[in-house]
GROMACS .gro file of C-alpha atoms in nm:
model
  400
    1MET     CA    1   0.775   3.019  -2.385
    2THR     CA    2   0.777   3.391  -2.300
    3SER     CA    3   0.837   3.644  -2.576
    4GLN     CA    4   0.934   4.011  -2.574
    5ASP     CA    5   0.779   4.270  -2.802
    6THR     CA    6   1.108   4.433  -2.899
    7ALA     CA    7   1.431   4.297  -3.046
    8THR     CA    8   1.747   4.287  -2.838
    9ASP     CA    9   1.966   4.595  -2.864
   10ALA     CA   10   2.241   4.544  -3.124
   11ARG     CA   11   2.508   4.633  -2.870
   12VAL     CA   12   2.389   4.359  -2.634
   13VAL     CA   13   2.378   4.113  -2.923
   14ALA     CA   14   2.738   4.209  -3.006
   15ALA     CA   15   2.841   4.147  -2.643
   16CYS     CA   16   2.677   3.803  -2.651
   17GLU     CA   17   2.848   3.717  -2.978
   18THR     CA   18   3.185   3.821  -2.835
   19LEU     CA   19   3.136   3.580  -2.547
   20LEU     CA   20   3.026   3.306  -2.786
   21ASP     CA   21   3.347   3.357  -2.983
   22ASP     CA   22   3.546   3.302  -2.663
   23LEU     CA   23   3.354   3.007  -2.522
   24ASP     CA   24   3.658   2.801  -2.426
   25SER     CA   25   3.806   3.056  -2.189
   26LEU     CA   26   3.460   3.159  -2.059
   27THR     CA   27   3.354   2.805  -1.970
   28LEU     CA   28   3.692   2.725  -1.817
   29ARG     CA   29   3.662   3.027  -1.589
   30MET     CA   30   3.311   2.916  -1.490
   31ALA     CA   31   3.434   2.563  -1.423
   32ARG     CA   32   3.714   2.700  -1.205
   33LEU     CA   33   3.469   2.910  -1.002
   34ILE     CA   34   3.228   2.620  -0.957
   35ARG     CA   35   3.501   2.383  -0.842
   36GLU     CA   36   3.627   2.643  -0.594
   37ASP     CA   37   3.282   2.691  -0.443
   38GLU     CA   38   3.151   2.334  -0.479
   39PRO     CA   39   3.424   2.081  -0.383
   40TYR     CA   40   3.197   1.796  -0.497
   41TYR     CA   41   3.286   1.880  -0.857
   42VAL     CA   42   3.658   1.844  -0.785
   43ASP     CA   43   3.617   1.470  -0.742
   44TYR     CA   44   3.329   1.436  -0.986
   45MET     CA   45   3.479   1.601  -1.293
   46THR     CA   46   3.804   1.746  -1.423
   47GLU     CA   47   3.803   2.117  -1.497
   48ARG     CA   48   3.795   2.044  -1.870
   49GLN     CA   49   3.505   1.800  -1.838
   50LEU     CA   50   3.305   2.051  -1.634
   51ALA     CA   51   3.377   2.325  -1.887
   52ASP     CA   52   3.252   2.100  -2.167
   53ALA     CA   53   2.938   2.026  -1.966
   54ILE     CA   54   2.879   2.396  -1.905
   55ARG     CA   55   2.917   2.489  -2.275
   56PRO     CA   56   2.562   2.393  -2.394
   57ASN     CA   57   2.406   2.581  -2.101
   58VAL     CA   58   2.610   2.897  -2.178
   59ILE     CA   59   2.518   2.881  -2.546
   60SER     CA   60   2.151   2.839  -2.457
   61GLY     CA   61   2.158   3.133  -2.213
   62LEU     CA   62   2.330   3.370  -2.457
   63GLN     CA   63   2.097   3.270  -2.742
   64ASN     CA   64   1.800   3.349  -2.520
   65VAL     CA   65   1.936   3.700  -2.464
   66ILE     CA   66   2.006   3.747  -2.835
   67GLN     CA   67   1.655   3.630  -2.929
   68ASN     CA   68   1.506   3.824  -2.636
   69GLU     CA   69   1.303   3.524  -2.521
   70ALA     CA   70   1.337   3.245  -2.268
   71ASN     CA   71   1.320   2.932  -2.482
   72ARG     CA   72   1.225   2.587  -2.358
   73PRO     CA   73   1.515   2.470  -2.140
   74THR     CA   74   1.600   2.146  -2.319
   75VAL     CA   75   1.966   2.172  -2.219
   76ALA     CA   76   1.873   2.212  -1.851
   77ARG     CA   77   1.656   1.900  -1.863
   78ARG     CA   78   1.944   1.702  -2.008
   79THR     CA   79   2.178   1.836  -1.740
   80GLY     CA   80   1.930   1.742  -1.467
   81ARG     CA   81   1.903   1.386  -1.591
   82GLU     CA   82   2.280   1.343  -1.631
   83ARG     CA   83   2.356   1.474  -1.283
   84ALA     CA   84   2.088   1.259  -1.124
   85GLU     CA   85   2.213   0.949  -1.304
   86HIS     CA   86   2.562   1.015  -1.165
   87GLY     CA   87   2.435   1.080  -0.814
   88VAL     CA   88   2.532   1.447  -0.787
   89PRO     CA   89   2.320   1.603  -0.509
   90LEU     CA   90   2.047   1.829  -0.647
   91ALA     CA   91   2.144   2.119  -0.418
   92THR     CA   92   2.498   2.099  -0.556
   93VAL     CA   93   2.374   2.104  -0.914
   94MET     CA   94   2.147   2.404  -0.849
   95HIS     CA   95   2.424   2.596  -0.676
   96ALA     CA   96   2.660   2.534  -0.967
   97TYR     CA   97   2.388   2.650  -1.207
   98ARG     CA   98   2.348   2.977  -1.016
   99ILE     CA   99   2.725   3.031  -1.000
  100GLY     CA  100   2.752   2.985  -1.377
  101THR     CA  101   2.459   3.214  -1.459
  102LEU     CA  102   2.584   3.487  -1.224
  103HIS     CA  103   2.928   3.475  -1.385
  104LEU     CA  104   2.770   3.493  -1.732
  105TRP     CA  105   2.581   3.804  -1.624
  106HIS     CA  106   2.899   3.963  -1.488
  107GLU     CA  107   3.074   3.891  -1.819
  108LEU     CA  108   2.791   4.057  -2.011
  109VAL     CA  109   2.811   4.359  -1.781
  110ARG     CA  110   3.187   4.373  -1.836
  111GLN     CA  111   3.146   4.363  -2.213
  112CYS     CA  112   2.889   4.644  -2.206
  113SER     CA  113   3.039   4.863  -1.933
  114PRO     CA  114   3.259   5.089  -2.155
  115ASP     CA  115   2.946   5.214  -2.329
  116PRO     CA  116   2.677   5.362  -2.097
  117GLY     CA  117   2.418   5.308  -2.366
  118SER     CA  118   2.507   4.938  -2.391
  119SER     CA  119   2.484   4.899  -2.014
  120GLN     CA  120   2.140   5.059  -2.014
  121ALA     CA  121   2.030   4.832  -2.298
  122LEU     CA  122   2.159   4.527  -2.110
  123LEU     CA  123   1.926   4.605  -1.821
  124GLY     CA  124   1.640   4.549  -2.062
  125SER     CA  125   1.769   4.199  -2.131
  126ALA     CA  126   1.828   4.112  -1.766
  127SER     CA  127   1.476   3.978  -1.720
  128VAL     CA  128   1.527   3.735  -2.010
  129LEU     CA  129   1.846   3.593  -1.861
  130TRP     CA  130   1.707   3.552  -1.509
  131ASN     CA  131   1.375   3.424  -1.637
  132SER     CA  132   1.574   3.169  -1.835
  133LEU     CA  133   1.755   3.071  -1.515
  134ASP     CA  134   1.422   3.027  -1.337
  135MET     CA  135   1.274   2.815  -1.616
  136SER     CA  136   1.594   2.614  -1.647
  137SER     CA  137   1.605   2.555  -1.271
  138GLN     CA  138   1.249   2.423  -1.274
  139ALA     CA  139   1.316   2.202  -1.575
  140LEU     CA  140   1.642   2.075  -1.427
  141THR     CA  141   1.475   1.994  -1.095
  142THR     CA  142   1.186   1.814  -1.265
  143ALA     CA  143   1.421   1.607  -1.479
  144TYR     CA  144   1.635   1.527  -1.176
  145ARG     CA  145   1.329   1.413  -0.978
  146ASP     CA  146   1.211   1.204  -1.273
  147VAL     CA  147   1.540   1.014  -1.273
  148GLU     CA  148   1.519   0.967  -0.896
  149THR     CA  149   1.172   0.817  -0.938
  150GLU     CA  150   1.292   0.591  -1.218
  151GLN     CA  151   1.590   0.478  -1.010
  152LEU     CA  152   1.370   0.413  -0.708
  153PHE     CA  153   1.139   0.198  -0.916
  154ARG     CA  154   1.432   0.017  -1.076
  155ASP     CA  155   1.605  -0.029  -0.740
  156SER     CA  156   1.284  -0.163  -0.587
  157ARG     CA  157   1.254  -0.419  -0.864
  158LEU     CA  158   1.619  -0.516  -0.831
  159ARG     CA  159   1.586  -0.541  -0.453
  160GLU     CA  160   1.276  -0.758  -0.484
  161ALA     CA  161   1.456  -0.987  -0.729
  162ALA     CA  162   1.758  -1.006  -0.498
  163LEU     CA  163   1.537  -1.094  -0.200
  164ALA     CA  164   1.361  -1.363  -0.400
  165SER     CA  165   1.698  -1.512  -0.494
  166LEU     CA  166   1.828  -1.490  -0.138
  167PHE     CA  167   1.535  -1.674   0.018
  168SER     CA  168   1.485  -1.931  -0.260
  169GLY     CA  169   1.849  -1.988  -0.350
  170ILE     CA  170   1.756  -1.956  -0.718
  171THR     CA  171   1.928  -1.684  -0.919
  172THR     CA  172   1.837  -1.596  -1.275
  173ASN     CA  173   2.139  -1.391  -1.378
  174GLY     CA  174   2.424  -1.626  -1.293
  175ARG     CA  175   2.517  -1.441  -0.974
  176GLY     CA  176   2.581  -1.643  -0.660
  177LEU     CA  177   2.411  -1.581  -0.327
  178ALA     CA  178   2.723  -1.404  -0.202
  179ASP     CA  179   2.683  -1.148  -0.483
  180VAL     CA  180   2.313  -1.115  -0.403
  181ALA     CA  181   2.402  -1.050  -0.039
  182ALA     CA  182   2.646  -0.779  -0.145
  183ALA     CA  183   2.373  -0.614  -0.351
  184LEU     CA  184   2.154  -0.610  -0.037
  185ARG     CA  185   2.444  -0.479   0.173
  186LEU     CA  186   2.449  -0.791   0.387
  187PRO     CA  187   2.763  -0.958   0.524
  188LYS     CA  188   2.860  -1.288   0.363
  189VAL     CA  189   2.953  -1.444   0.696
  190GLY     CA  190   2.836  -1.375   1.048
  191LEU     CA  191   2.553  -1.500   1.268
  192PHE     CA  192   2.212  -1.513   1.100
  193VAL     CA  193   1.860  -1.647   1.148
  194VAL     CA  194   1.562  -1.656   0.917
  195VAL     CA  195   1.224  -1.552   1.055
  196ALA     CA  196   0.896  -1.674   0.901
  197SER     CA  197   0.557  -1.551   1.014
  198ASP     CA  198   0.202  -1.598   0.899
  199PRO     CA  199   0.094  -1.348   0.631
  200GLN     CA  200   0.000  -1.020   0.800
  201ALA     CA  201   0.122  -1.155   1.134
  202MET     CA  202   0.322  -0.842   1.195
  203GLU     CA  203   0.105  -0.573   1.352
  204GLN     CA  204  -0.088  -0.382   1.087
  205ASN     CA  205   0.076  -0.055   1.180
  206ARG     CA  206   0.420  -0.216   1.162
  207PRO     CA  207   0.461  -0.403   0.833
  208SER     CA  208   0.781  -0.584   0.750
  209VAL     CA  209   0.951  -0.270   0.620
  210SER     CA  210   0.885  -0.105   0.959
  211VAL     CA  211   1.028  -0.409   1.136
  212GLU     CA  212   1.341  -0.366   0.924
  213ARG     CA  213   1.366   0.000   1.025
  214ALA     CA  214   1.300  -0.077   1.391
  215LEU     CA  215   1.572  -0.344   1.401
  216SER     CA  216   1.804  -0.107   1.217
  217SER     CA  217   1.754   0.150   1.494
  218LEU     CA  218   1.882  -0.116   1.734
  219GLY     CA  219   2.189  -0.169   1.518
  220VAL     CA  220   2.057  -0.495   1.370
  221ARG     CA  221   2.070  -0.544   0.992
  222SER     CA  222   1.778  -0.731   0.840
  223VAL     CA  223   1.590  -0.769   0.512
  224TRP     CA  224   1.228  -0.874   0.471
  225ARG     CA  225   1.004  -0.996   0.194
  226SER     CA  226   0.629  -1.056   0.177
  227GLU     CA  227   0.525  -1.381   0.012
  228PRO     CA  228   0.174  -1.520  -0.043
  229ASP     CA  229   0.195  -1.761   0.252
  230SER     CA  230   0.442  -1.586   0.480
  231GLU     CA  231   0.652  -1.287   0.578
  232LEU     CA  232   1.020  -1.382   0.552
  233GLY     CA  233   1.309  -1.201   0.716
  234LEU     CA  234   1.683  -1.256   0.735
  235VAL     CA  235   1.838  -1.112   1.051
  236ALA     CA  236   2.212  -1.059   1.099
  237PHE     CA  237   2.296  -1.062   1.470
  238THR     CA  238   2.532  -0.831   1.655
  239PRO     CA  239   2.719  -0.908   1.980
  240ALA     CA  240   2.466  -0.695   2.168
  241HIS     CA  241   2.155  -0.827   2.000
  242ARG     CA  242   2.121  -1.204   1.995
  243THR     CA  243   1.843  -1.459   1.979
  244ASP     CA  244   1.674  -1.393   2.314
  245ARG     CA  245   1.632  -1.021   2.242
  246LEU     CA  246   1.504  -1.097   1.893
  247ASP     CA  247   1.248  -1.343   2.034
  248ARG     CA  248   1.119  -1.084   2.279
  249TYR     CA  249   1.097  -0.820   2.009
  250LEU     CA  250   0.912  -1.048   1.767
  251ALA     CA  251   0.672  -1.156   2.042
  252SER     CA  252   0.591  -0.790   2.111
  253ILE     CA  253   0.489  -0.708   1.754
  254THR     CA  254   0.329  -1.023   1.618
  255THR     CA  255  -0.033  -1.132   1.610
  256GLY     CA  256   0.020  -1.482   1.475
  257ARG     CA  257   0.267  -1.766   1.446
  258VAL     CA  258   0.635  -1.691   1.400
  259GLY     CA  259   0.908  -1.945   1.331
  260VAL     CA  260   1.280  -1.884   1.377
  261SER     CA  261   1.552  -2.099   1.220
  262GLU     CA  262   1.868  -2.222   1.382
  263VAL     CA  263   2.157  -1.977   1.387
  264PHE     CA  264   2.383  -2.015   1.082
  265GLU     CA  265   2.710  -1.851   0.981
  266SER     CA  266   2.714  -1.826   0.601
  267ILE     CA  267   2.470  -1.631   0.387
  268VAL     CA  268   2.457  -1.919   0.137
  269ALA     CA  269   2.269  -2.129   0.397
  270THR     CA  270   1.971  -1.892   0.387
  271PRO     CA  271   1.741  -2.113   0.171
  272GLN     CA  272   1.782  -2.408   0.410
  273ALA     CA  273   1.712  -2.178   0.703
  274VAL     CA  274   1.392  -2.063   0.532
  275THR     CA  275   1.272  -2.423   0.538
  276GLN     CA  276   1.353  -2.448   0.909
  277ALA     CA  277   1.174  -2.124   0.991
  278LEU     CA  278   0.862  -2.228   0.800
  279LEU     CA  279   0.861  -2.569   0.970
  280ALA     CA  280   0.900  -2.403   1.310
  281ARG     CA  281   0.610  -2.171   1.235
  282ASP     CA  282   0.390  -2.456   1.115
  283ALA     CA  283   0.477  -2.652   1.429
  284VAL     CA  284   0.247  -2.411   1.614
  285PRO     CA  285  -0.130  -2.463   1.586
  286ALA     CA  286  -0.302  -2.218   1.352
  287GLY     CA  287  -0.448  -1.918   1.532
  288SER     CA  288  -0.178  -1.912   1.800
  289ASN     CA  289   0.037  -1.612   1.886
  290VAL     CA  290   0.371  -1.783   1.947
  291VAL     CA  291   0.736  -1.739   1.853
  292MET     CA  292   0.876  -2.089   1.795
  293ARG     CA  293   1.240  -2.177   1.739
  294PHE     CA  294   1.325  -2.466   1.510
  295ASP     CA  295   1.543  -2.637   1.768
  296GLU     CA  296   1.240  -2.649   2.000
  297ALA     CA  297   1.005  -2.782   1.734
  298ARG     CA  298   1.190  -3.060   1.559
  299VAL     CA  299   0.933  -3.331   1.632
  300ALA     CA  300   0.642  -3.106   1.542
  301ALA     CA  301   0.829  -3.001   1.229
  302LEU     CA  302   0.873  -3.366   1.139
  303VAL     CA  303   0.497  -3.415   1.171
  304THR     CA  304   0.404  -3.116   0.955
  305SER     CA  305   0.676  -3.170   0.695
  306VAL     CA  306   0.514  -3.498   0.580
  307PRO     CA  307   0.144  -3.438   0.652
  308GLU     CA  308   0.014  -3.738   0.458
  309VAL     CA  309   0.222  -3.980   0.665
  310SER     CA  310   0.139  -3.802   0.990
  311VAL     CA  311  -0.235  -3.798   0.920
  312GLY     CA  312  -0.225  -4.169   0.832
  313LEU     CA  313  -0.040  -4.247   1.156
  314ALA     CA  314  -0.290  -4.048   1.364
  315ARG     CA  315  -0.585  -4.229   1.209
  316GLN     CA  316  -0.420  -4.567   1.252
  317VAL     CA  317  -0.324  -4.514   1.617
  318LEU     CA  318  -0.612  -4.297   1.741
  319GLY     CA  319  -0.886  -4.390   1.495
  320ARG     CA  320  -1.122  -4.537   1.757
  321VAL     CA  321  -1.064  -4.244   1.990
  322LEU     CA  322  -1.152  -4.002   1.712
  323GLU     CA  323  -1.484  -4.186   1.662
  324LEU     CA  324  -1.599  -4.082   2.011
  325PRO     CA  325  -1.809  -3.772   2.072
  326VAL     CA  326  -1.595  -3.458   2.062
  327ASP     CA  327  -1.614  -3.396   2.437
  328GLU     CA  328  -1.491  -3.748   2.515
  329GLN     CA  329  -1.214  -3.721   2.256
  330GLU     CA  330  -1.087  -3.400   2.414
  331VAL     CA  331  -1.084  -3.545   2.762
  332LEU     CA  332  -0.875  -3.845   2.659
  333LEU     CA  333  -0.640  -3.649   2.432
  334ASP     CA  334  -0.589  -3.371   2.688
  335THR     CA  335  -0.505  -3.632   2.949
  336LEU     CA  336  -0.250  -3.797   2.720
  337ASP     CA  337  -0.099  -3.456   2.643
  338ALA     CA  338  -0.070  -3.370   3.013
  339TRP     CA  339   0.091  -3.709   3.081
  340PHE     CA  340   0.354  -3.646   2.811
  341THR     CA  341   0.411  -3.289   2.931
  342THR     CA  342   0.476  -3.401   3.288
  343GLY     CA  343   0.717  -3.675   3.186
  344GLY     CA  344   0.476  -3.965   3.236
  345SER     CA  345   0.365  -3.871   3.591
  346ALA     CA  346  -0.001  -3.943   3.663
  347ARG     CA  347   0.019  -3.733   3.979
  348ASP     CA  348   0.161  -3.426   3.805
  349ALA     CA  349  -0.076  -3.471   3.513
  350GLY     CA  350  -0.363  -3.473   3.763
  351HIS     CA  351  -0.243  -3.145   3.907
  352ARG     CA  352  -0.239  -2.989   3.559
  353LEU     CA  353  -0.586  -3.122   3.483
  354HIS     CA  354  -0.727  -3.052   3.831
  355CYS     CA  355  -0.827  -3.412   3.886
  356HIS     CA  356  -0.708  -3.712   4.094
  357GLN     CA  357  -0.418  -3.921   3.963
  358ASN     CA  358  -0.641  -4.227   3.962
  359THR     CA  359  -0.869  -4.046   3.719
  360VAL     CA  360  -0.568  -3.987   3.500
  361ARG     CA  361  -0.479  -4.356   3.511
  362TYR     CA  362  -0.836  -4.456   3.428
  363ARG     CA  363  -0.843  -4.228   3.123
  364LEU     CA  364  -0.503  -4.348   3.005
  365ASN     CA  365  -0.613  -4.712   3.035
  366LYS     CA  366  -0.924  -4.639   2.832
  367LEU     CA  367  -0.715  -4.463   2.564
  368ALA     CA  368  -0.472  -4.757   2.558
  369GLN     CA  369  -0.758  -5.002   2.505
  370LEU     CA  370  -0.909  -4.795   2.223
  371SER     CA  371  -0.573  -4.745   2.049
  372GLY     CA  372  -0.439  -5.093   2.113
  373ARG     CA  373  -0.116  -4.940   2.247
  374ASP     CA  374   0.072  -5.011   2.567
  375LEU     CA  375   0.209  -4.709   2.751
  376ARG     CA  376   0.487  -4.926   2.892
  377ARG     CA  377   0.633  -4.993   2.548
  378PRO     CA  378   0.864  -4.723   2.405
  379GLY     CA  379   0.757  -4.793   2.047
  380ASP     CA  380   0.388  -4.757   2.133
  381VAL     CA  381   0.457  -4.442   2.335
  382THR     CA  382   0.643  -4.292   2.038
  383ARG     CA  383   0.353  -4.365   1.803
  384LEU     CA  384   0.103  -4.217   2.046
  385TYR     CA  385   0.310  -3.903   2.083
  386LEU     CA  386   0.347  -3.852   1.708
  387ALA     CA  387  -0.022  -3.926   1.652
  388LEU     CA  388  -0.117  -3.675   1.922
  389GLU     CA  389   0.105  -3.411   1.759
  390ALA     CA  390  -0.065  -3.478   1.425
  391VAL     CA  391  -0.408  -3.427   1.583
  392ARG     CA  392  -0.284  -3.105   1.744
  393LEU     CA  393  -0.117  -2.961   1.436
  394LEU     CA  394  -0.331  -3.105   1.155
  395PRO     CA  395  -0.677  -3.135   1.314
  396ASP     CA  396  -0.885  -3.071   1.003
  397GLN     CA  397  -0.694  -3.320   0.793
  398VAL     CA  398  -0.697  -3.590   1.062
  399ARG     CA  399  -1.073  -3.558   1.116
  400GLU     CA  400  -1.175  -3.542   0.749
   0.00000   0.00000   0.00000
């Protein structure tokens, strides 16, 4: 609080009191001026509402002049909070504040102008009025920023809750997923995929929020959420940005496994797509840097979705193979994998392994003897394939 050593001239006090006696017309004139210069207020408030909002600020300003001191701007703080809560731009609020104070000064000058002595005395009070404006502007701005910070924190919490509901399908406030989508500014229908990556799989300098911004710059709407075991994202496609472009983009920024669900058309299918994306990610061996689509990983997803069954199958089918020294295990399992990859061709498998096809046949016969399976029987081939996938995807559990 700043104080003056002398009391306000009685003629200036009388001018202030005259204006206080005519507050209705004074504030209406101010409201009219503000609405003419700041069109925002035309839609935001009626002239009467704006005049009523101006009234406490005018009273405070005139009382400061009467008391010859710039008091703590409580009214300005309240105004700042109210305008921020209603979303009025800060620059608009500050401009309106200056318009109102300037008009108040002109009215004081008009009241004092017939008397040269009063006008001279008013100059002595000018510093109080403009110092009050400065203090009020600072207080108003601080209060406005405080509300912005509070809203940002509240909005962040609401957004996080909405994302949790979207990806889990569980809402705690009775709202459906369609309402949650609206809160996140997502379409209810369209073409979507869910993306699931390992934690911290996105490049360190491009966390999930940066991925969201980067996709937004391409015209692609997405939302992302960090969870303890994954980074989850929902991507809404556009005609110009479909799955192949998304795959290339994800491959360029990831340093781990990424799974992508099937394309779906309704936002309410998001929780099921999360499951697909996680299964697709887990269908890739840990430590890999691969983008895997669910429709390309159904068998592997089947293996990882029921690990106990898959581990039991691997031990039952390949138990004797897994008892061999590690080097021998790898030779036999790599040969079986190459044989499956080449569609059961010993010659092509040999090319992949850089060995003769007869060597491939020898290794496959040895594996068949150890496993008790016949590579000519579809049922045995199926079991060998699933067991091999279990060894590939769940190596630590299989070899426990």
